[in-house]
CSV table of C-alpha atoms in Angstrom, one decimal:
chain,number,residue,atom,x,y,z
A,1,MET,CA,-122.0,129.1,-76.8
A,2,PRO,CA,-119.5,131.5,-76.9
A,3,SER,CA,-118.3,132.2,-73.3
A,4,SER,CA,-115.1,134.7,-72.1
A,5,ARG,CA,-113.8,132.4,-69.0
A,6,ASP,CA,-111.6,133.6,-66.3
A,7,GLY,CA,-108.4,133.9,-66.9
A,8,ASP,CA,-108.6,135.1,-70.7
A,9,ASP,CA,-107.5,138.7,-69.8
A,10,PRO,CA,-104.3,138.3,-67.6
A,11,GLY,CA,-104.5,142.5,-67.2
A,12,SER,CA,-107.2,142.4,-64.3
A,13,PRO,CA,-106.0,139.6,-61.5
A,14,ASN,CA,-108.1,139.3,-58.2
A,15,ASP,CA,-106.9,137.1,-55.0
A,16,ASP,CA,-109.1,134.0,-54.8
A,17,ARG,CA,-108.3,132.7,-51.7
A,18,VAL,CA,-111.3,130.2,-50.6
A,19,GLY,CA,-112.6,130.2,-47.3
A,20,HIS,CA,-109.7,130.8,-44.7
A,21,GLU,CA,-108.7,127.4,-42.7
A,22,GLY,CA,-105.4,128.4,-41.7
A,23,ASP,CA,-102.4,127.0,-43.8
A,24,ASP,CA,-105.1,124.9,-45.4
A,25,ALA,CA,-106.5,127.2,-47.7
A,26,VAL,CA,-107.1,127.2,-51.5
A,27,ASP,CA,-105.3,129.1,-53.4
A,28,ASP,CA,-106.3,129.0,-57.0
A,29,GLY,CA,-104.4,132.0,-58.3
A,30,PRO,CA,-105.8,134.8,-60.0
A,31,ALA,CA,-109.3,135.0,-61.1
A,32,THR,CA,-109.6,137.6,-64.0
A,33,GLY,CA,-112.9,138.5,-66.2
A,34,PRO,CA,-114.0,138.0,-69.4
A,35,ALA,CA,-112.2,139.7,-72.5
A,36,THR,CA,-114.3,142.7,-72.6
A,37,ALA,CA,-113.6,144.6,-69.2
A,38,GLY,CA,-116.5,145.0,-66.6
A,39,PRO,CA,-118.1,148.2,-66.0
A,40,ARG,CA,-116.6,151.1,-63.7
A,41,ARG,CA,-118.5,150.6,-60.1
A,42,SER,CA,-120.5,153.1,-59.2
A,43,ALA,CA,-119.0,155.9,-57.0
A,44,ARG,CA,-122.3,156.9,-55.0
A,45,ALA,CA,-122.4,155.0,-51.8
A,46,PRO,CA,-125.3,152.4,-52.4
A,47,ARG,CA,-129.0,153.3,-51.2
A,48,ARG,CA,-131.2,151.0,-49.4
A,49,THR,CA,-134.2,150.0,-51.4
A,50,ARG,CA,-137.3,150.1,-50.4
A,51,ASP,CA,-138.3,146.6,-51.2
A,52,GLY,CA,-141.8,145.6,-50.1
A,53,LEU,CA,-140.2,142.1,-47.4
A,54,GLY,CA,-141.9,144.0,-44.5
A,55,SER,CA,-140.4,144.9,-41.2
A,56,ARG,CA,-139.5,142.3,-38.7
A,57,ALA,CA,-142.7,142.8,-36.9
A,58,GLN,CA,-144.7,142.4,-40.0
A,59,ARG,CA,-143.0,138.8,-41.2
A,60,GLY,CA,-143.1,137.6,-37.7
A,61,ALA,CA,-147.3,138.3,-37.9
A,62,ASP,CA,-147.2,136.5,-41.4
A,63,LEU,CA,-145.5,133.3,-40.1
A,64,ALA,CA,-147.4,133.5,-36.7
A,65,ARG,CA,-150.6,133.8,-39.1
A,66,LEU,CA,-149.3,130.6,-41.1
A,67,SER,CA,-148.5,128.2,-38.1
A,68,ALA,CA,-151.8,129.2,-36.3
A,69,THR,CA,-153.6,128.3,-39.1
A,70,THR,CA,-151.4,125.4,-40.2
A,71,GLY,CA,-151.5,124.0,-36.7
A,72,ALA,CA,-155.1,124.6,-35.8
A,73,GLY,CA,-156.1,122.9,-39.4
A,74,TYR,CA,-154.0,119.6,-38.4
A,75,VAL,CA,-155.7,119.4,-35.1
A,76,SER,CA,-159.2,119.7,-37.0
A,77,SER,CA,-157.9,117.0,-39.9
A,78,ARG,CA,-156.5,114.4,-37.1
A,79,LEU,CA,-160.2,114.6,-35.1
A,80,ARG,CA,-162.4,114.8,-38.5
A,81,GLY,CA,-159.6,111.9,-39.9
A,82,LEU,CA,-161.0,109.6,-37.1
A,83,ARG,CA,-164.3,109.3,-39.2
A,84,ASP,CA,-163.0,110.7,-42.1
A,85,ALA,CA,-159.9,108.5,-43.8
A,86,GLU,CA,-159.5,111.4,-46.6
A,87,ALA,CA,-159.3,114.5,-44.0
A,88,GLU,CA,-155.7,115.0,-43.4
A,89,PRO,CA,-154.3,114.8,-46.6
A,90,GLU,CA,-156.9,117.3,-47.7
A,91,PHE,CA,-155.7,119.3,-44.9
A,92,HIS,CA,-151.8,118.8,-46.3
A,93,ALA,CA,-152.5,119.3,-49.8
A,94,GLU,CA,-154.5,123.3,-48.7
A,95,THR,CA,-151.0,123.4,-46.4
A,96,ALA,CA,-148.8,123.1,-49.2
A,97,GLU,CA,-150.9,125.6,-51.5
A,98,ARG,CA,-151.1,127.9,-48.1
A,99,MET,CA,-147.7,127.6,-47.7
A,100,LEU,CA,-146.5,128.2,-51.3
A,101,GLU,CA,-148.3,131.5,-51.0
A,102,MET,CA,-147.0,133.1,-48.2
A,103,LEU,CA,-143.6,131.9,-48.1
A,104,GLY,CA,-142.9,132.2,-51.6
A,105,SER,CA,-144.0,136.0,-51.6
A,106,MET,CA,-141.6,136.3,-48.0
A,107,LYS,CA,-138.4,135.0,-49.6
A,108,GLY,CA,-135.2,134.7,-47.4
A,109,ALA,CA,-135.0,132.2,-44.8
A,110,ALA,CA,-139.1,131.3,-45.0
A,111,MET,CA,-138.7,130.6,-48.3
A,112,LYS,CA,-135.5,128.6,-47.4
A,113,ILE,CA,-137.6,126.5,-44.7
A,114,GLY,CA,-140.2,125.8,-47.8
A,115,GLN,CA,-137.2,125.1,-50.1
A,116,ILE,CA,-136.3,122.3,-47.9
A,117,ALA,CA,-139.5,120.7,-47.0
A,118,SER,CA,-140.0,120.6,-51.3
A,119,PHE,CA,-137.7,118.2,-51.9
A,120,VAL,CA,-136.3,116.3,-48.0
A,121,ASP,CA,-138.2,113.0,-47.5
A,122,LEU,CA,-140.5,114.2,-44.7
A,123,ASP,CA,-140.9,111.7,-42.1
A,124,LEU,CA,-144.5,111.3,-43.3
A,125,PRO,CA,-146.2,109.0,-45.5
A,126,PRO,CA,-145.5,109.4,-48.9
A,127,GLU,CA,-149.1,110.3,-50.2
A,128,ILE,CA,-149.3,113.0,-47.7
A,129,ALA,CA,-144.9,114.1,-47.9
A,130,GLY,CA,-145.9,114.1,-51.5
A,131,ALA,CA,-148.3,117.1,-51.7
A,132,TYR,CA,-145.3,119.1,-50.2
A,133,GLN,CA,-142.7,118.1,-52.5
A,134,GLN,CA,-145.1,118.7,-55.6
A,135,THR,CA,-146.8,121.8,-54.4
A,136,LEU,CA,-143.6,123.0,-52.5
A,137,GLY,CA,-140.8,122.3,-55.1
A,138,GLN,CA,-141.8,125.8,-57.3
A,139,LEU,CA,-139.9,127.4,-54.4
A,140,THR,CA,-136.5,126.0,-56.0
A,141,ASP,CA,-136.6,128.0,-59.1
A,142,HIS,CA,-140.4,129.2,-60.0
A,143,ALA,CA,-141.4,131.2,-57.0
A,144,PRO,CA,-142.8,134.4,-57.3
A,145,ALA,CA,-140.2,137.1,-59.1
A,146,ALA,CA,-139.5,140.9,-57.4
A,147,ASP,CA,-141.1,143.6,-58.7
A,148,PRO,CA,-139.0,144.2,-62.0
A,149,GLU,CA,-137.7,148.4,-60.8
A,150,SER,CA,-136.9,146.8,-57.5
A,151,ILE,CA,-134.4,144.5,-59.4
A,152,ALA,CA,-133.5,147.3,-61.8
A,153,GLY,CA,-132.4,149.2,-58.4
A,154,VAL,CA,-130.4,146.5,-57.3
A,155,VAL,CA,-128.6,146.9,-60.8
A,156,ARG,CA,-128.5,150.5,-60.7
A,157,ASP,CA,-127.2,150.8,-57.6
A,158,GLU,CA,-123.9,148.8,-58.8
A,159,TYR,CA,-122.9,150.0,-61.2
A,160,GLY,CA,-124.7,153.0,-61.8
A,161,ALA,CA,-126.8,152.1,-64.6
A,162,ARG,CA,-130.2,150.6,-64.9
A,163,PRO,CA,-129.5,146.6,-66.3
A,164,GLU,CA,-130.6,147.4,-70.2
A,165,GLU,CA,-127.6,150.2,-70.0
A,166,VAL,CA,-125.2,148.0,-68.2
A,167,PHE,CA,-125.9,145.0,-70.7
A,168,ALA,CA,-126.2,144.6,-74.5
A,169,ASP,CA,-129.1,142.5,-73.5
A,170,TRP,CA,-131.3,142.1,-70.7
A,171,GLU,CA,-134.2,139.8,-70.1
A,172,PRO,CA,-136.2,141.5,-67.2
A,173,GLU,CA,-138.5,138.6,-67.4
A,174,PRO,CA,-136.3,136.2,-64.7
A,175,LEU,CA,-135.4,132.8,-65.5
A,176,ALA,CA,-135.9,131.9,-62.2
A,177,ALA,CA,-136.5,133.2,-58.7
A,178,ALA,CA,-135.1,131.8,-55.2
A,179,SER,CA,-135.0,132.5,-51.5
A,180,ILE,CA,-132.6,135.6,-51.6
A,181,GLY,CA,-132.0,136.4,-55.1
A,182,GLN,CA,-133.5,135.7,-59.0
A,183,VAL,CA,-131.2,135.0,-62.4
A,184,HIS,CA,-132.1,136.7,-65.5
A,185,ARG,CA,-130.0,136.1,-69.0
A,186,ALA,CA,-128.5,138.4,-70.8
A,187,ALA,CA,-125.7,139.5,-72.5
A,188,LEU,CA,-122.1,141.3,-72.3
A,189,PRO,CA,-121.1,144.2,-74.8
A,190,ASP,CA,-118.9,141.6,-76.6
A,191,GLY,CA,-122.4,139.1,-77.4
A,192,THR,CA,-121.5,136.4,-74.8
A,193,GLN,CA,-124.6,135.2,-73.4
A,194,VAL,CA,-124.9,134.8,-69.6
A,195,VAL,CA,-126.8,134.8,-66.7
A,196,VAL,CA,-126.9,138.1,-63.7
A,197,LYS,CA,-128.2,136.5,-60.5
A,198,VAL,CA,-129.4,140.1,-58.7
A,199,GLN,CA,-130.1,139.7,-54.5
A,200,TYR,CA,-133.6,141.3,-54.2
A,201,PRO,CA,-133.9,144.7,-52.2
A,202,GLY,CA,-133.7,144.1,-48.3
A,203,VAL,CA,-133.3,140.5,-48.0
A,204,ALA,CA,-130.9,140.9,-45.4
A,205,GLU,CA,-132.8,142.2,-43.3
A,206,ALA,CA,-136.0,140.4,-44.1
A,207,ILE,CA,-133.7,137.1,-42.8
A,208,GLU,CA,-132.4,138.3,-39.8
A,209,ALA,CA,-136.0,139.2,-39.4
A,210,ASP,CA,-137.2,135.6,-39.6
A,211,LEU,CA,-134.3,134.2,-37.6
A,212,SER,CA,-135.7,136.2,-35.2
A,213,ASN,CA,-139.0,135.3,-35.0
A,214,ALA,CA,-137.9,131.5,-34.7
A,215,GLU,CA,-140.9,130.2,-32.8
A,216,ALA,CA,-143.1,131.1,-34.9
A,217,PHE,CA,-141.6,128.2,-37.4
A,218,ALA,CA,-142.5,125.5,-34.6
A,219,PRO,CA,-145.8,124.5,-35.2
A,220,MET,CA,-146.0,124.7,-39.0
A,221,ALA,CA,-143.0,122.5,-38.7
A,222,ARG,CA,-144.4,120.1,-36.6
A,223,VAL,CA,-147.0,119.6,-39.0
A,224,VAL,CA,-144.7,118.6,-42.2
A,225,SER,CA,-142.4,116.8,-39.9
A,226,PRO,CA,-143.5,116.0,-36.2
A,227,ASN,CA,-140.7,115.3,-34.4
A,228,LEU,CA,-137.6,117.8,-35.8
A,229,GLU,CA,-136.0,119.8,-33.4
A,230,ILE,CA,-136.6,123.4,-35.6
A,231,ARG,CA,-134.1,125.4,-33.0
A,232,PRO,CA,-131.3,123.7,-33.9
A,233,LEU,CA,-131.5,123.6,-37.7
A,234,LEU,CA,-132.2,127.7,-38.1
A,235,GLU,CA,-129.3,128.5,-36.2
A,236,GLU,CA,-127.7,126.1,-38.9
A,237,MET,CA,-129.5,127.8,-41.3
A,238,ARG,CA,-128.5,131.8,-39.7
A,239,GLU,CA,-124.7,131.0,-41.0
A,240,ARG,CA,-125.6,129.6,-44.4
A,241,LEU,CA,-128.2,132.5,-45.6
A,242,ILE,CA,-125.2,134.9,-43.8
A,243,ASP,CA,-122.9,133.4,-46.0
A,244,GLU,CA,-124.9,133.2,-49.2
A,245,LEU,CA,-125.4,137.3,-49.1
A,246,ASP,CA,-122.7,137.7,-50.5
A,247,TYR,CA,-122.1,137.2,-54.3
A,248,GLN,CA,-118.3,138.5,-54.9
A,249,ARG,CA,-117.4,135.6,-52.3
A,250,GLU,CA,-119.7,133.1,-54.1
A,251,ALA,CA,-118.0,134.4,-56.9
A,252,GLN,CA,-114.8,132.8,-55.5
A,253,TYR,CA,-116.3,129.8,-54.5
A,254,GLN,CA,-118.1,129.1,-57.7
A,255,HIS,CA,-114.7,129.6,-59.7
A,256,ALA,CA,-112.9,127.1,-57.3
A,257,PHE,CA,-115.0,124.6,-58.4
A,258,ALA,CA,-115.4,125.3,-61.9
A,259,VAL,CA,-111.5,125.6,-62.3
A,260,ARG,CA,-111.4,122.0,-60.6
A,261,TYR,CA,-113.4,121.0,-63.0
A,262,ASP,CA,-112.8,122.6,-66.4
A,263,GLY,CA,-112.6,119.8,-69.0
A,264,HIS,CA,-114.8,117.4,-66.9
A,265,PRO,CA,-116.0,114.5,-69.3
A,266,PHE,CA,-119.5,114.8,-67.3
A,267,ILE,CA,-119.2,117.8,-64.7
A,268,ARG,CA,-120.1,121.1,-65.4
A,269,VAL,CA,-119.6,124.3,-63.6
A,270,PRO,CA,-120.4,127.6,-65.2
A,271,HIS,CA,-117.7,130.0,-65.3
A,272,VAL,CA,-117.7,133.6,-63.5
A,273,PHE,CA,-117.2,136.9,-64.8
A,274,SER,CA,-115.5,138.5,-62.0
A,275,ASP,CA,-114.8,141.7,-63.4
A,276,TRP,CA,-118.7,141.7,-63.5
A,277,CYS,CA,-119.1,140.6,-60.0
A,278,ARG,CA,-120.7,142.7,-57.3
A,279,PRO,CA,-121.8,142.2,-53.8
A,280,ARG,CA,-125.1,141.7,-54.5
A,281,VAL,CA,-124.7,141.1,-58.2
A,282,LEU,CA,-122.8,137.5,-59.5
A,283,VAL,CA,-122.5,137.2,-63.7
A,284,THR,CA,-121.2,133.5,-64.8
A,285,GLU,CA,-122.2,131.6,-67.9
A,286,TYR,CA,-124.8,130.8,-69.4
A,287,LEU,CA,-125.9,126.8,-70.1
A,288,GLU,CA,-129.0,125.2,-70.6
A,289,GLY,CA,-130.9,122.0,-69.9
A,290,ARG,CA,-133.7,120.1,-68.2
A,291,ASP,CA,-134.8,121.1,-64.9
A,292,PHE,CA,-134.9,118.4,-62.4
A,293,ASP,CA,-138.7,117.2,-62.8
A,294,THR,CA,-138.4,117.8,-66.6
A,295,MET,CA,-135.4,115.4,-67.0
A,296,LEU,CA,-137.3,112.6,-64.1
A,297,ALA,CA,-140.6,112.8,-66.8
A,298,THR,CA,-138.4,112.2,-70.2
A,299,SER,CA,-135.5,110.3,-69.0
A,300,ASP,CA,-135.6,106.5,-68.7
A,301,ASP,CA,-134.1,104.5,-65.4
A,302,GLU,CA,-130.4,104.0,-66.8
A,303,GLU,CA,-130.3,108.1,-67.6
A,304,GLN,CA,-131.6,108.8,-63.9
A,305,ARG,CA,-129.3,106.3,-62.7
A,306,ARG,CA,-126.3,107.8,-64.7
A,307,TYR,CA,-127.4,111.3,-63.0
A,308,GLY,CA,-127.7,109.5,-59.8
A,309,GLU,CA,-124.2,108.3,-60.1
A,310,ILE,CA,-123.0,111.5,-61.6
A,311,ILE,CA,-124.3,113.6,-58.3
A,312,PHE,CA,-122.4,111.2,-56.4
A,313,ARG,CA,-119.1,112.0,-57.4
A,314,PHE,CA,-119.5,115.4,-57.7
A,315,VAL,CA,-120.7,115.9,-53.9
A,316,TYR,CA,-118.3,113.4,-52.2
A,317,GLY,CA,-115.1,113.0,-54.9
A,318,SER,CA,-115.2,117.6,-54.5
A,319,LEU,CA,-115.0,116.9,-50.6
A,320,HIS,CA,-112.3,113.8,-50.5
A,321,ARG,CA,-110.7,114.9,-53.7
A,322,PHE,CA,-110.5,119.0,-53.5
A,323,ARG,CA,-111.6,119.2,-49.2
A,324,LEU,CA,-114.8,121.1,-51.1
A,325,PHE,CA,-118.0,120.7,-50.4
A,326,ASN,CA,-121.3,122.3,-51.8
A,327,ALA,CA,-123.7,123.0,-48.4
A,328,ASP,CA,-126.9,123.2,-50.3
A,329,PRO,CA,-128.0,120.8,-52.7
A,330,HIS,CA,-131.6,121.0,-54.4
A,331,PRO,CA,-133.2,119.7,-56.6
A,332,GLY,CA,-133.0,123.9,-58.8
A,333,ASN,CA,-129.7,123.8,-58.6
A,334,TYR,CA,-128.7,121.1,-61.4
A,335,LEU,CA,-129.6,121.2,-64.9
A,336,PHE,CA,-129.3,118.7,-67.8
A,337,PRO,CA,-128.5,119.2,-71.4
A,338,THR,CA,-129.9,117.3,-74.2
A,339,SER,CA,-127.6,118.6,-77.4
A,340,GLY,CA,-124.2,120.0,-78.1
A,341,PRO,CA,-120.8,119.3,-76.3
A,342,GLU,CA,-122.5,118.8,-72.7
A,343,ALA,CA,-125.2,116.7,-73.2
A,344,GLY,CA,-125.7,113.8,-71.1
A,345,SER,CA,-124.0,115.5,-68.3
A,346,VAL,CA,-124.7,117.7,-64.9
A,347,VAL,CA,-124.4,121.5,-64.8
A,348,PHE,CA,-124.0,122.6,-61.1
A,349,LEU,CA,-124.9,125.9,-59.7
A,350,ASP,CA,-125.6,128.1,-57.2
A,351,PHE,CA,-122.3,127.9,-54.6
A,352,GLY,CA,-123.6,130.6,-52.4
A,353,SER,CA,-122.8,128.3,-49.1
A,354,VAL,CA,-119.5,126.2,-49.3
A,355,LYS,CA,-117.1,124.8,-47.2
A,356,LEU,CA,-113.6,124.1,-47.5
A,357,PHE,CA,-112.6,121.6,-44.6
A,358,ARG,CA,-109.4,121.1,-43.0
A,359,SER,CA,-107.1,118.4,-44.0
A,360,GLN,CA,-107.6,116.5,-40.5
A,361,THR,CA,-111.4,117.0,-40.7
A,362,ARG,CA,-111.7,115.2,-43.9
A,363,ASN,CA,-109.0,112.9,-42.7
A,364,THR,CA,-110.8,111.8,-39.6
A,365,LEU,CA,-114.2,111.6,-42.0
A,366,THR,CA,-112.3,109.0,-44.0
A,367,GLU,CA,-110.6,106.9,-40.6
A,368,ALA,CA,-114.0,106.8,-38.6
A,369,LEU,CA,-116.1,105.5,-42.4
A,370,GLN,CA,-113.2,103.4,-42.7
A,371,ALA,CA,-113.6,102.0,-39.1
A,372,VAL,CA,-117.3,101.7,-39.7
A,373,SER,CA,-116.9,99.7,-42.5
A,374,ASN,CA,-114.4,97.1,-40.2
A,375,GLY,CA,-117.1,96.9,-38.2
A,376,ASP,CA,-114.9,98.0,-35.2
A,377,ALA,CA,-116.7,100.2,-33.1
A,378,ASP,CA,-113.7,100.5,-30.5
A,379,ARG,CA,-111.6,102.0,-33.6
A,380,LEU,CA,-114.6,104.5,-34.4
A,381,VAL,CA,-114.4,105.6,-31.1
A,382,THR,CA,-110.4,106.0,-31.0
A,383,VAL,CA,-110.6,108.1,-34.3
A,384,LEU,CA,-113.0,110.4,-32.7
A,385,GLU,CA,-111.6,110.7,-29.8
A,386,ASP,CA,-108.2,111.8,-31.6
A,387,ALA,CA,-109.5,114.1,-33.7
A,388,GLY,CA,-111.9,116.1,-30.0
A,389,PHE,CA,-115.4,114.3,-31.3
A,390,ILE,CA,-115.7,113.0,-27.8
A,391,PRO,CA,-114.7,114.8,-24.7
A,392,PRO,CA,-112.5,113.6,-22.1
A,393,ARG,CA,-114.0,111.3,-19.4
A,394,ALA,CA,-117.1,111.3,-21.7
A,395,ARG,CA,-119.4,108.8,-20.7
A,396,ILE,CA,-120.7,107.4,-23.9
A,397,ASP,CA,-121.5,103.5,-25.4
A,398,PRO,CA,-119.0,102.4,-28.5
A,399,GLN,CA,-121.6,100.6,-29.9
A,400,ARG,CA,-124.2,103.8,-29.8
A,401,VAL,CA,-122.4,105.4,-32.0
A,402,PHE,CA,-121.2,102.9,-34.1
A,403,ASP,CA,-124.9,102.2,-34.6
A,404,TRP,CA,-125.6,105.9,-35.5
A,405,PHE,CA,-122.8,106.3,-38.0
A,406,ALA,CA,-123.3,102.9,-39.4
A,407,ILE,CA,-127.2,103.8,-40.1
A,408,ILE,CA,-126.7,107.6,-42.1
A,409,ASN,CA,-123.5,105.9,-43.9
A,410,ALA,CA,-124.9,102.9,-44.7
A,411,PRO,CA,-124.8,103.2,-49.0
A,412,VAL,CA,-121.0,103.5,-48.4
A,413,LEU,CA,-120.3,100.8,-45.8
A,414,ALA,CA,-120.2,97.5,-47.7
A,415,ASP,CA,-118.7,96.1,-51.1
A,416,ARG,CA,-122.0,95.5,-52.6
A,417,GLN,CA,-124.4,97.1,-55.2
A,418,TRP,CA,-126.9,99.7,-53.0
A,419,THR,CA,-129.9,101.6,-53.9
A,420,TYR,CA,-130.9,104.8,-52.7
A,421,THR,CA,-134.5,105.5,-51.9
A,422,PRO,CA,-137.1,108.0,-50.3
A,423,GLU,CA,-137.4,105.5,-47.5
A,424,PHE,CA,-133.7,105.3,-46.7
A,425,ALA,CA,-133.6,109.1,-47.0
A,426,ARG,CA,-136.3,109.4,-44.5
A,427,GLU,CA,-134.9,107.0,-41.7
A,428,VAL,CA,-131.6,108.9,-42.0
A,429,ILE,CA,-134.0,112.4,-40.9
A,430,ARG,CA,-135.5,110.1,-38.2
A,431,THR,CA,-131.9,109.2,-36.7
A,432,THR,CA,-130.8,112.6,-35.9
A,433,THR,CA,-134.0,114.4,-35.4
A,434,ASP,CA,-136.7,112.2,-33.6
A,435,PRO,CA,-135.8,111.8,-29.5
A,436,ARG,CA,-137.9,108.5,-29.8
A,437,LEU,CA,-135.1,106.3,-32.1
A,438,GLY,CA,-132.7,107.2,-28.7
A,439,HIS,CA,-129.2,108.8,-30.6
A,440,ILE,CA,-130.1,112.5,-30.0
A,441,ASP,CA,-129.1,112.9,-26.5
A,442,MET,CA,-125.8,111.2,-27.4
A,443,LEU,CA,-125.1,113.3,-30.3
A,444,ARG,CA,-125.4,115.9,-27.9
A,445,ARG,CA,-122.2,114.7,-25.1
A,446,LEU,CA,-120.7,115.0,-28.4
A,447,ASN,CA,-118.6,117.4,-29.5
A,448,LEU,CA,-119.1,117.5,-33.3
A,449,PRO,CA,-117.6,120.2,-35.3
A,450,ALA,CA,-120.3,123.0,-36.7
A,451,ASP,CA,-119.0,121.7,-40.3
A,452,TYR,CA,-119.5,118.2,-39.7
A,453,LEU,CA,-123.0,118.8,-38.6
A,454,LEU,CA,-123.6,120.8,-41.4
A,455,LEU,CA,-122.3,117.7,-43.2
A,456,ASN,CA,-124.9,115.3,-41.7
A,457,ARG,CA,-127.5,117.6,-42.1
A,458,ILE,CA,-126.8,118.1,-46.1
A,459,GLN,CA,-126.9,114.2,-46.6
A,460,TRP,CA,-130.2,114.8,-46.1
A,461,GLY,CA,-130.8,116.6,-49.3
A,462,VAL,CA,-128.1,114.5,-51.7
A,463,ASN,CA,-129.8,111.6,-49.6
A,464,SER,CA,-133.3,112.9,-51.0
A,465,ILE,CA,-132.2,113.5,-54.5
A,466,LEU,CA,-130.5,110.1,-54.9
A,467,GLY,CA,-133.7,108.6,-54.0
A,468,ARG,CA,-135.7,110.4,-56.0
A,469,LEU,CA,-133.8,109.0,-58.9
A,470,ARG,CA,-132.7,105.3,-57.2
A,471,ALA,CA,-129.7,106.2,-57.6
A,472,HIS,CA,-128.0,102.2,-58.0
A,473,ALA,CA,-124.3,101.5,-58.2
A,474,ASN,CA,-121.4,100.2,-55.6
A,475,TRP,CA,-121.0,103.1,-53.4
A,476,TYR,CA,-118.0,101.3,-51.8
A,477,ARG,CA,-116.0,100.9,-54.5
A,478,ILE,CA,-116.6,104.6,-55.8
A,479,MET,CA,-115.6,105.9,-52.4
A,480,HIS,CA,-112.8,103.9,-52.5
A,481,GLU,CA,-111.6,105.8,-55.9
A,482,PHE,CA,-111.6,108.8,-53.7
A,483,TRP,CA,-109.9,107.6,-50.8
A,484,GLU,CA,-106.8,105.5,-52.2
A,485,GLY,CA,-107.3,105.8,-55.8
A,486,ALA,CA,-108.4,102.6,-56.2
A,487,PRO,CA,-108.8,101.4,-60.2
A,488,PRO,CA,-112.6,102.3,-61.1
A,489,GLU,CA,-115.4,100.1,-61.8
A,490,THR,CA,-117.9,101.8,-63.7
A,491,GLU,CA,-118.0,103.6,-67.1
A,492,LEU,CA,-118.2,107.6,-65.6
A,493,GLY,CA,-115.0,106.3,-63.2
A,494,ARG,CA,-113.4,105.1,-66.3
A,495,ALA,CA,-114.2,108.4,-68.0
A,496,GLU,CA,-112.7,110.6,-65.3
A,497,ARG,CA,-110.0,108.6,-64.4
A,498,PRO,CA,-107.3,110.2,-66.6
A,499,PHE,CA,-108.8,114.0,-65.8
A,500,ILE,CA,-108.0,113.1,-61.6
A,501,ASP,CA,-104.5,111.7,-62.2
A,502,ALA,CA,-103.9,114.6,-64.6
A,503,SER,CA,-105.8,117.3,-61.6
A,504,PRO,CA,-102.7,119.6,-60.3
A,505,TYR,CA,-105.8,120.1,-57.7
A,506,LEU,CA,-106.2,117.2,-55.6
A,507,ALA,CA,-105.5,118.0,-51.9
């Protein structure tokens, strides 16, 4: 499909420093727009569009009402369950439908909570967790769309004209709708097919309102994960969502990934049309492919394991080779092409929340994993102490730290074939959220950097996705490819080795 990529027009350079970690900032050079110059920016100050997402008080009341009915219904179902074995599954199915209807219409952080519940393997029996995953899975890309006029209003504020006037072609029906914005297919004046992501009007205020109403989430959270501590999760979400609100920043992040994987044999990142991007509008290359659920329904075990290895290589290869980490893995962010030059590859979408790791942080993580792999608890503690993860004079049992690291990193610690499963994904979540397992008090005494905590949380999503794919490989040897350039032993590893060896971006 035709595409004018970043760099085709040397006359429109923009500085593109992704993240800012002191001397470790990533500088990709100029990120320029498409051959067709972007429209002029509107000279008018953007107006605040009425959005219908509700005030803090209204959203708080909605959340409180949903949580109250959920919590009360849960108690009732447990009581009925003493007499009726079918009572609890029926309750959870009804609760998932209520959550879908309300969270989908609210957008913002409320909907993001629903998205997480849709794909992270919850600490519930599989038949009950499945009710949430199947129903709330619609929130990843099939949430209720915003009113077309409100979306047109955002485009008008950013460009000074309606979508039909800005783009040569505009499809008012969105391709997908999620928590912060929705995406539309469009065409640039030169005919290039693009995807246009438009932020919901008023979503920034909605996010702040939701996070200020944090206590309203607690009863609902206890139903889907009885031992989950909700407040730390919401505080972490605040930072991620604030990052995601700036689409021009997201354009820089996506460009950083796109240039690093340009020409890769099985990883695709859509290119960005920088001159067309605005703070609330992102314009990127249009690519087609099956969504995650369709892929699961139409592919065999071998294909799914292949896709699992590709996702693993993208997630952890980006971290260890480029020090970049996309912090929002969920099923709605992948496409699986079946035809054309992209067939058999995975298309990675949504780069609103990206972390650039310092070299020191990346190296500490590698040394810690190697210490656990070697069974050396004392070495692990020394690495963490040297990096400041363990405060001076802290009384922490090295074996407890070792045991926690060993559980959450089990796939990469031994030289053997290993299969990701939903059961493993649930176990990792329990080790970090369930006080009964004895790890939380130890973790609170560590001085783990926010980025490392984020990486640990994001592993929940990656583990759940790979568990659904039953991804199977020698992950230990793949990690050693990332760490030290060890010879690849899989077909995919051999296919990508020439590309990696020639990359100018290895960090």
